[in-house]
Amino acid sequence: MNRHWVALLVVVVIVEAFVIGYLVDTNNRLSGELSELQGKYQGLLSKYELVTTVQYPLKLVDDANRVVVIKSEPQRIVSMAPSTTEILFALGLDDRVVGVTYYCNYPPEVNELKERGRLAVIGGYWTPDVEKIVAVRPDLVIGYASVPSHVRVAERLESMNVTVLLLFPRHLNDVFDNIVLVGKACGKLKEAQELVQQLRARVERVVERVRGLPKVKVYFELWFDPLMSAGPGTFIDDLIGLAGGENIFHDAQSSWPVVDSEQVIIRNPDVIVLPDKYMSDYNVSIEDVKSRPGWQAISAVKNNRIYFINDDMIFRPGPRLVDALEFLAKYIHPEALRAISVVVDDRVYSIGDVISKLVLAGYASQVYNTHSCPEALSA
């Protein structure tokens, strides 16, 4: 063989040996680094699980500024409000809920469980019955500090050594804090934190989509006779702002102001949003709104931007407020929100409903034909 070819072959063998050695060394080094990272990850995971593991007895401060001591992980929970029922079910605590109100209807299995007798009905939202609550032997009852009857029931139950947790959300962030508080109280802190993280990510996605877009004037009608709207210090006001809108009654002197028709006309909203059937008596149609004296001059009326939103979704301070935000954003800035909502049977559905498989063909009517509870007036 030619000496030159032999020399070249020797060089190739030497280079190949060097490369193989380098790759082996690199692989060993990377394997060591990977093992080190895996060890650190497991260490951090263990610390996270330790932090999110709830230890009992547990001492909490609720929204009524009461020190609440929970002796052991609750196994029999009573919910005095539809929104707290939604929170409990969202945290996977459905097997521990033993009592709910007449108005608790979401998720859909709540009604099924009530019909089967698996869930006891302990009264209405405004009228919880102490005797019915005591009859189901709860170790935790959850209600609202903003509802006088809940506070009275809490006092009576605590005199019987029944633990009561009272919530009082005023803003969307308060709702998120309440989810974490309920999760911690019930031994589901990790799940609550993960749920809130997911909800915050959806909120941020909406905020990013509408960032920099012109503010759109929005009139939210809480009631029609007399006209009532949502003012400052409410989560509805928060949602309108996050969705890229400007609540025309953000400057009201109260949270739930009675407003004059002339005020609405003068403030000239670009979008009008109404609950679809507030307290099951709301039967105002789009044509009714358009025919109100003087309202033909309103921009929203002229441009056919009058929308209905599911009242349970937007009035209940629970996880579905983020669904309501996505709806509002779609109504206020449809050009920016097409990717996070879908239309089924001429209705706009949030991606949250799609993910949770609650809006399917032929199922939408069940989601929307539900009884409501006016928690917006008290939370």
mmCIF file of N, CA and C in Angstrom, residues 222-326:
data_model
loop_
_atom_site.group_PDB
_atom_site.id
_atom_site.type_symbol
_atom_site.label_atom_id
_atom_site.label_comp_id
_atom_site.label_asym_id
_atom_site.label_seq_id
_atom_site.Cartn_x
_atom_site.Cartn_y
_atom_site.Cartn_z
ATOM 1 N N LEU A 222 -76.926 44.881 35.555
ATOM 2 C CA LEU A 222 -77.191 43.888 36.596
ATOM 3 C C LEU A 222 -78.690 43.593 36.720
ATOM 4 N N TRP A 223 -79.494 44.635 36.551
ATOM 5 C CA TRP A 223 -80.943 44.498 36.668
ATOM 6 C C TRP A 223 -81.595 45.562 35.812
ATOM 7 N N PHE A 224 -82.866 45.355 35.438
ATOM 8 C CA PHE A 224 -83.501 46.247 34.466
ATOM 9 C C PHE A 224 -84.620 47.110 35.023
ATOM 10 N N ASP A 225 -85.126 46.843 36.239
ATOM 11 C CA ASP A 225 -86.217 47.653 36.776
ATOM 12 C C ASP A 225 -86.125 47.715 38.292
ATOM 13 N N PRO A 226 -85.430 48.738 38.834
ATOM 14 C CA PRO A 226 -84.757 49.822 38.123
ATOM 15 C C PRO A 226 -83.437 49.347 37.518
ATOM 16 N N LEU A 227 -82.883 50.156 36.646
ATOM 17 C CA LEU A 227 -81.601 49.807 36.050
ATOM 18 C C LEU A 227 -80.525 49.784 37.131
ATOM 19 N N MET A 228 -79.758 48.702 37.164
ATOM 20 C CA MET A 228 -78.639 48.584 38.091
ATOM 21 C C MET A 228 -77.420 48.113 37.322
ATOM 22 N N SER A 229 -76.252 48.545 37.777
ATOM 23 C CA SER A 229 -75.017 48.163 37.101
ATOM 24 C C SER A 229 -73.977 47.750 38.142
ATOM 25 N N ALA A 230 -72.790 47.428 37.675
ATOM 26 C CA ALA A 230 -71.666 47.065 38.547
ATOM 27 C C ALA A 230 -70.716 48.248 38.621
ATOM 28 N N GLY A 231 -70.339 48.622 39.831
ATOM 29 C CA GLY A 231 -69.448 49.751 40.026
ATOM 30 C C GLY A 231 -68.078 49.323 40.507
ATOM 31 N N PRO A 232 -67.343 50.231 41.116
ATOM 32 C CA PRO A 232 -65.994 49.918 41.592
ATOM 33 C C PRO A 232 -66.029 48.943 42.756
ATOM 34 N N GLY A 233 -64.934 48.232 42.949
ATOM 35 C CA GLY A 233 -64.853 47.299 44.065
ATOM 36 C C GLY A 233 -65.595 46.008 43.846
ATOM 37 N N THR A 234 -65.865 45.662 42.574
ATOM 38 C CA THR A 234 -66.539 44.402 42.253
ATOM 39 C C THR A 234 -65.683 43.616 41.284
ATOM 40 N N PHE A 235 -65.841 42.300 41.309
ATOM 41 C CA PHE A 235 -65.052 41.517 40.364
ATOM 42 C C PHE A 235 -65.557 41.687 38.939
ATOM 43 N N ILE A 236 -66.818 42.120 38.744
ATOM 44 C CA ILE A 236 -67.298 42.397 37.391
ATOM 45 C C ILE A 236 -66.552 43.597 36.822
ATOM 46 N N ASP A 237 -66.357 44.616 37.637
ATOM 47 C CA ASP A 237 -65.569 45.783 37.228
ATOM 48 C C ASP A 237 -64.140 45.364 36.885
ATOM 49 N N ASP A 238 -63.583 44.473 37.717
ATOM 50 C CA ASP A 238 -62.235 43.944 37.443
ATOM 51 C C ASP A 238 -62.186 43.244 36.089
ATOM 52 N N LEU A 239 -63.161 42.380 35.835
ATOM 53 C CA LEU A 239 -63.162 41.585 34.608
ATOM 54 C C LEU A 239 -63.259 42.467 33.369
ATOM 55 N N ILE A 240 -64.110 43.493 33.426
ATOM 56 C CA ILE A 240 -64.251 44.393 32.279
ATOM 57 C C ILE A 240 -62.914 45.057 31.969
ATOM 58 N N GLY A 241 -62.217 45.512 33.016
ATOM 59 C CA GLY A 241 -60.914 46.144 32.811
ATOM 60 C C GLY A 241 -59.880 45.181 32.256
ATOM 61 N N LEU A 242 -59.820 43.967 32.798
ATOM 62 C CA LEU A 242 -58.863 42.971 32.323
ATOM 63 C C LEU A 242 -59.141 42.574 30.876
ATOM 64 N N ALA A 243 -60.416 42.635 30.479
ATOM 65 C CA ALA A 243 -60.803 42.243 29.115
ATOM 66 C C ALA A 243 -60.581 43.357 28.103
ATOM 67 N N GLY A 244 -60.011 44.458 28.545
ATOM 68 C CA GLY A 244 -59.733 45.555 27.622
ATOM 69 C C GLY A 244 -60.864 46.549 27.505
ATOM 70 N N GLY A 245 -61.775 46.505 28.475
ATOM 71 C CA GLY A 245 -62.892 47.428 28.454
ATOM 72 C C GLY A 245 -62.772 48.495 29.519
ATOM 73 N N GLU A 246 -63.687 49.452 29.452
ATOM 74 C CA GLU A 246 -63.770 50.516 30.443
ATOM 75 C C GLU A 246 -65.213 50.549 30.953
ATOM 76 N N ASN A 247 -65.406 50.153 32.190
ATOM 77 C CA ASN A 247 -66.731 50.134 32.781
ATOM 78 C C ASN A 247 -67.258 51.567 32.880
ATOM 79 N N ILE A 248 -68.382 51.852 32.247
ATOM 80 C CA ILE A 248 -68.869 53.235 32.231
ATOM 81 C C ILE A 248 -69.333 53.702 33.604
ATOM 82 N N PHE A 249 -69.529 52.763 34.545
ATOM 83 C CA PHE A 249 -69.906 53.155 35.903
ATOM 84 C C PHE A 249 -68.815 52.804 36.912
ATOM 85 N N HIS A 250 -67.586 52.812 36.435
ATOM 86 C CA HIS A 250 -66.442 52.576 37.321
ATOM 87 C C HIS A 250 -66.335 53.680 38.373
ATOM 88 N N ASP A 251 -66.865 54.864 38.053
ATOM 89 C CA ASP A 251 -66.791 55.993 38.973
ATOM 90 C C ASP A 251 -68.017 56.119 39.875
ATOM 91 N N ALA A 252 -68.858 55.103 39.907
ATOM 92 C CA ALA A 252 -70.071 55.147 40.732
ATOM 93 C C ALA A 252 -69.701 55.242 42.213
ATOM 94 N N GLN A 253 -70.654 55.718 42.998
ATOM 95 C CA GLN A 253 -70.415 55.896 44.431
ATOM 96 C C GLN A 253 -70.650 54.616 45.236
ATOM 97 N N SER A 254 -71.182 53.602 44.595
ATOM 98 C CA SER A 254 -71.411 52.337 45.277
ATOM 99 C C SER A 254 -71.023 51.185 44.359
ATOM 100 N N SER A 255 -70.922 50.005 44.938
ATOM 101 C CA SER A 255 -70.515 48.838 44.152
ATOM 102 C C SER A 255 -71.596 48.385 43.178
ATOM 103 N N TRP A 256 -72.847 48.525 43.593
ATOM 104 C CA TRP A 256 -73.969 48.088 42.753
ATOM 105 C C TRP A 256 -74.961 49.244 42.596
ATOM 106 N N PRO A 257 -74.592 50.247 41.796
ATOM 107 C CA PRO A 257 -75.402 51.465 41.714
ATOM 108 C C PRO A 257 -76.704 51.298 40.931
ATOM 109 N N VAL A 258 -77.740 51.969 41.416
ATOM 110 C CA VAL A 258 -78.958 52.143 40.632
ATOM 111 C C VAL A 258 -78.667 53.314 39.694
ATOM 112 N N VAL A 259 -78.878 53.113 38.403
ATOM 113 C CA VAL A 259 -78.488 54.136 37.427
ATOM 114 C C VAL A 259 -79.711 54.615 36.653
ATOM 115 N N ASP A 260 -79.558 55.783 36.072
ATOM 116 C CA ASP A 260 -80.620 56.388 35.282
ATOM 117 C C ASP A 260 -80.405 56.088 33.814
ATOM 118 N N SER A 261 -81.483 55.838 33.092
ATOM 119 C CA SER A 261 -81.390 55.551 31.658
ATOM 120 C C SER A 261 -80.637 56.646 30.919
ATOM 121 N N GLU A 262 -80.869 57.888 31.334
ATOM 122 C CA GLU A 262 -80.207 59.018 30.676
ATOM 123 C C GLU A 262 -78.696 58.964 30.863
ATOM 124 N N GLN A 263 -78.264 58.471 32.045
ATOM 125 C CA GLN A 263 -76.824 58.339 32.286
ATOM 126 C C GLN A 263 -76.190 57.361 31.295
ATOM 127 N N VAL A 264 -76.887 56.260 31.050
ATOM 128 C CA VAL A 264 -76.370 55.271 30.103
ATOM 129 C C VAL A 264 -76.260 55.893 28.711
ATOM 130 N N ILE A 265 -77.272 56.644 28.322
ATOM 131 C CA ILE A 265 -77.273 57.275 27.001
ATOM 132 C C ILE A 265 -76.114 58.261 26.889
ATOM 133 N N ILE A 266 -75.940 59.091 27.919
ATOM 134 C CA ILE A 266 -74.866 60.099 27.888
ATOM 135 C C ILE A 266 -73.494 59.445 27.851
ATOM 136 N N ARG A 267 -73.318 58.370 28.608
ATOM 137 C CA ARG A 267 -71.999 57.712 28.666
ATOM 138 C C ARG A 267 -71.732 56.864 27.425
ATOM 139 N N ASN A 268 -72.778 56.582 26.659
ATOM 140 C CA ASN A 268 -72.675 56.010 25.320
ATOM 141 C C ASN A 268 -71.739 54.795 25.225
ATOM 142 N N PRO A 269 -72.103 53.676 25.821
ATOM 143 C CA PRO A 269 -71.233 52.489 25.762
ATOM 144 C C PRO A 269 -71.116 51.917 24.354
ATOM 145 N N ASP A 270 -69.947 51.345 24.073
ATOM 146 C CA ASP A 270 -69.716 50.666 22.788
ATOM 147 C C ASP A 270 -70.247 49.239 22.831
ATOM 148 N N VAL A 271 -70.308 48.678 24.050
ATOM 149 C CA VAL A 271 -70.759 47.301 24.242
ATOM 150 C C VAL A 271 -71.711 47.261 25.432
ATOM 151 N N ILE A 272 -72.796 46.522 25.290
ATOM 152 C CA ILE A 272 -73.728 46.297 26.400
ATOM 153 C C ILE A 272 -73.753 44.806 26.695
ATOM 154 N N VAL A 273 -73.580 44.456 27.974
ATOM 155 C CA VAL A 273 -73.592 43.051 28.388
ATOM 156 C C VAL A 273 -74.666 42.876 29.459
ATOM 157 N N LEU A 274 -75.491 41.847 29.277
ATOM 158 C CA LEU A 274 -76.581 41.574 30.206
ATOM 159 C C LEU A 274 -76.531 40.117 30.651
ATOM 160 N N PRO A 275 -76.934 39.831 31.912
ATOM 161 C CA PRO A 275 -77.029 38.432 32.333
ATOM 162 C C PRO A 275 -78.184 37.763 31.610
ATOM 163 N N ASP A 276 -78.063 36.479 31.315
ATOM 164 C CA ASP A 276 -79.076 35.849 30.464
ATOM 165 C C ASP A 276 -80.402 35.606 31.171
ATOM 166 N N LYS A 277 -80.406 35.434 32.507
ATOM 167 C CA LYS A 277 -81.686 35.259 33.198
ATOM 168 C C LYS A 277 -81.471 35.405 34.694
ATOM 169 N N TYR A 278 -81.230 36.601 35.107
ATOM 170 C CA TYR A 278 -80.929 36.853 36.509
ATOM 171 C C TYR A 278 -82.056 36.380 37.426
ATOM 172 N N MET A 279 -81.715 35.510 38.378
ATOM 173 C CA MET A 279 -82.674 34.928 39.328
ATOM 174 C C MET A 279 -83.856 34.266 38.613
ATOM 175 N N SER A 280 -83.621 33.773 37.394
ATOM 176 C CA SER A 280 -84.611 33.057 36.593
ATOM 177 C C SER A 280 -85.779 33.951 36.149
ATOM 178 N N ASP A 281 -85.722 35.247 36.430
ATOM 179 C CA ASP A 281 -86.804 36.156 36.056
ATOM 180 C C ASP A 281 -86.375 37.143 34.982
ATOM 181 N N TYR A 282 -85.121 37.068 34.600
ATOM 182 C CA TYR A 282 -84.600 38.042 33.648
ATOM 183 C C TYR A 282 -85.025 37.633 32.241
ATOM 184 N N ASN A 283 -85.942 38.377 31.665
ATOM 185 C CA ASN A 283 -86.460 38.001 30.351
ATOM 186 C C ASN A 283 -86.378 39.148 29.354
ATOM 187 N N VAL A 284 -85.388 40.020 29.548
ATOM 188 C CA VAL A 284 -85.197 41.127 28.618
ATOM 189 C C VAL A 284 -84.508 40.613 27.364
ATOM 190 N N SER A 285 -85.012 40.989 26.220
ATOM 191 C CA SER A 285 -84.417 40.580 24.945
ATOM 192 C C SER A 285 -83.599 41.734 24.362
ATOM 193 N N ILE A 286 -82.823 41.410 23.340
ATOM 194 C CA ILE A 286 -82.055 42.445 22.654
ATOM 195 C C ILE A 286 -82.988 43.499 22.078
ATOM 196 N N GLU A 287 -84.125 43.079 21.539
ATOM 197 C CA GLU A 287 -85.084 44.035 20.979
ATOM 198 C C GLU A 287 -85.655 44.943 22.065
ATOM 199 N N ASP A 288 -85.842 44.398 23.275
ATOM 200 C CA ASP A 288 -86.320 45.227 24.387
ATOM 201 C C ASP A 288 -85.321 46.333 24.685
ATOM 202 N N VAL A 289 -84.049 45.977 24.677
ATOM 203 C CA VAL A 289 -83.000 46.963 24.956
ATOM 204 C C VAL A 289 -82.963 48.028 23.865
ATOM 205 N N LYS A 290 -83.043 47.588 22.633
ATOM 206 C CA LYS A 290 -82.988 48.534 21.508
ATOM 207 C C LYS A 290 -84.165 49.502 21.511
ATOM 208 N N SER A 291 -85.305 49.050 22.030
ATOM 209 C CA SER A 291 -86.509 49.873 21.984
ATOM 210 C C SER A 291 -86.654 50.818 23.172
ATOM 211 N N ARG A 292 -85.710 50.797 24.106
ATOM 212 C CA ARG A 292 -85.789 51.723 25.230
ATOM 213 C C ARG A 292 -85.675 53.161 24.719
ATOM 214 N N PRO A 293 -86.463 54.077 25.255
ATOM 215 C CA PRO A 293 -86.463 55.463 24.776
ATOM 216 C C PRO A 293 -85.069 56.083 24.779
ATOM 217 N N GLY A 294 -84.641 56.563 23.636
ATOM 218 C CA GLY A 294 -83.367 57.256 23.515
ATOM 219 C C GLY A 294 -82.169 56.350 23.299
ATOM 220 N N TRP A 295 -82.335 55.054 23.487
ATOM 221 C CA TRP A 295 -81.191 54.154 23.404
ATOM 222 C C TRP A 295 -80.752 53.888 21.961
ATOM 223 N N GLN A 296 -81.551 54.291 21.009
ATOM 224 C CA GLN A 296 -81.174 54.111 19.602
ATOM 225 C C GLN A 296 -79.927 54.921 19.260
ATOM 226 N N ALA A 297 -79.620 55.932 20.082
ATOM 227 C CA ALA A 297 -78.446 56.774 19.839
ATOM 228 C C ALA A 297 -77.166 56.175 20.420
ATOM 229 N N ILE A 298 -77.306 55.122 21.235
ATOM 230 C CA ILE A 298 -76.139 54.507 21.874
ATOM 231 C C ILE A 298 -75.353 53.704 20.847
ATOM 232 N N SER A 299 -74.043 53.842 20.898
ATOM 233 C CA SER A 299 -73.162 53.169 19.937
ATOM 234 C C SER A 299 -73.384 51.657 19.916
ATOM 235 N N ALA A 300 -73.512 51.032 21.095
ATOM 236 C CA ALA A 300 -73.688 49.577 21.163
ATOM 237 C C ALA A 300 -74.975 49.140 20.475
ATOM 238 N N VAL A 301 -76.013 49.958 20.566
ATOM 239 C CA VAL A 301 -77.291 49.633 19.934
ATOM 240 C C VAL A 301 -77.183 49.798 18.428
ATOM 241 N N LYS A 302 -76.584 50.892 18.013
ATOM 242 C CA LYS A 302 -76.442 51.166 16.573
ATOM 243 C C LYS A 302 -75.594 50.104 15.875
ATOM 244 N N ASN A 303 -74.615 49.572 16.595
ATOM 245 C CA ASN A 303 -73.696 48.616 15.979
ATOM 246 C C ASN A 303 -73.994 47.163 16.355
ATOM 247 N N ASN A 304 -75.167 46.941 16.949
ATOM 248 C CA ASN A 304 -75.574 45.576 17.315
ATOM 249 C C ASN A 304 -74.555 44.862 18.192
ATOM 250 N N ARG A 305 -74.052 45.570 19.182
ATOM 251 C CA ARG A 305 -73.078 44.979 20.099
ATOM 252 C C ARG A 305 -73.706 44.830 21.488
ATOM 253 N N ILE A 306 -74.796 44.096 21.529
ATOM 254 C CA ILE A 306 -75.504 43.781 22.773
ATOM 255 C C ILE A 306 -75.380 42.275 22.980
ATOM 256 N N TYR A 307 -74.838 41.872 24.128
ATOM 257 C CA TYR A 307 -74.542 40.463 24.357
ATOM 258 C C TYR A 307 -75.110 39.987 25.693
ATOM 259 N N PHE A 308 -75.409 38.692 25.745
ATOM 260 C CA PHE A 308 -75.836 38.056 26.989
ATOM 261 C C PHE A 308 -74.711 37.140 27.480
ATOM 262 N N ILE A 309 -74.579 37.065 28.794
ATOM 263 C CA ILE A 309 -73.584 36.179 29.391
ATOM 264 C C ILE A 309 -74.262 35.354 30.479
ATOM 265 N N ASN A 310 -73.838 34.108 30.624
ATOM 266 C CA ASN A 310 -74.412 33.229 31.636
ATOM 267 C C ASN A 310 -74.269 33.865 33.013
ATOM 268 N N ASP A 311 -75.385 34.062 33.694
ATOM 269 C CA ASP A 311 -75.367 34.795 34.960
ATOM 270 C C ASP A 311 -74.634 34.045 36.069
ATOM 271 N N ASP A 312 -74.806 32.727 36.144
ATOM 272 C CA ASP A 312 -74.084 31.964 37.167
ATOM 273 C C ASP A 312 -72.578 32.141 37.015
ATOM 274 N N MET A 313 -72.126 32.135 35.783
ATOM 275 C CA MET A 313 -70.698 32.217 35.509
ATOM 276 C C MET A 313 -70.098 33.533 35.992
ATOM 277 N N ILE A 314 -70.794 34.631 35.751
ATOM 278 C CA ILE A 314 -70.204 35.940 36.057
ATOM 279 C C ILE A 314 -70.557 36.439 37.447
ATOM 280 N N PHE A 315 -71.614 35.884 38.075
ATOM 281 C CA PHE A 315 -72.001 36.343 39.401
ATOM 282 C C PHE A 315 -71.364 35.542 40.531
ATOM 283 N N ARG A 316 -70.894 34.341 40.255
ATOM 284 C CA ARG A 316 -70.361 33.497 41.319
ATOM 285 C C ARG A 316 -68.848 33.653 41.442
ATOM 286 N N PRO A 317 -68.367 34.028 42.629
ATOM 287 C CA PRO A 317 -66.926 34.201 42.820
ATOM 288 C C PRO A 317 -66.182 32.879 42.956
ATOM 289 N N GLY A 318 -66.047 32.204 41.818
ATOM 290 C CA GLY A 318 -65.357 30.919 41.787
ATOM 291 C C GLY A 318 -64.492 30.802 40.543
ATOM 292 N N PRO A 319 -64.029 29.603 40.237
ATOM 293 C CA PRO A 319 -63.120 29.408 39.094
ATOM 294 C C PRO A 319 -63.688 29.865 37.757
ATOM 295 N N ARG A 320 -65.018 29.803 37.589
ATOM 296 C CA ARG A 320 -65.597 30.153 36.289
ATOM 297 C C ARG A 320 -65.588 31.653 35.995
ATOM 298 N N LEU A 321 -65.152 32.476 36.940
ATOM 299 C CA LEU A 321 -64.997 33.890 36.625
ATOM 300 C C LEU A 321 -63.996 34.088 35.489
ATOM 301 N N VAL A 322 -63.033 33.175 35.385
ATOM 302 C CA VAL A 322 -62.068 33.284 34.290
ATOM 303 C C VAL A 322 -62.734 32.942 32.961
ATOM 304 N N ASP A 323 -63.702 32.009 32.977
ATOM 305 C CA ASP A 323 -64.498 31.766 31.777
ATOM 306 C C ASP A 323 -65.249 33.042 31.387
ATOM 307 N N ALA A 324 -65.822 33.714 32.401
ATOM 308 C CA ALA A 324 -66.548 34.955 32.148
ATOM 309 C C ALA A 324 -65.620 36.008 31.555
ATOM 310 N N LEU A 325 -64.397 36.078 32.050
ATOM 311 C CA LEU A 325 -63.417 37.014 31.496
ATOM 312 C C LEU A 325 -63.186 36.749 30.014
ATOM 313 N N GLU A 326 -63.049 35.479 29.655
ATOM 314 C CA GLU A 326 -62.818 35.132 28.249
ATOM 315 C C GLU A 326 -64.017 35.501 27.378
#
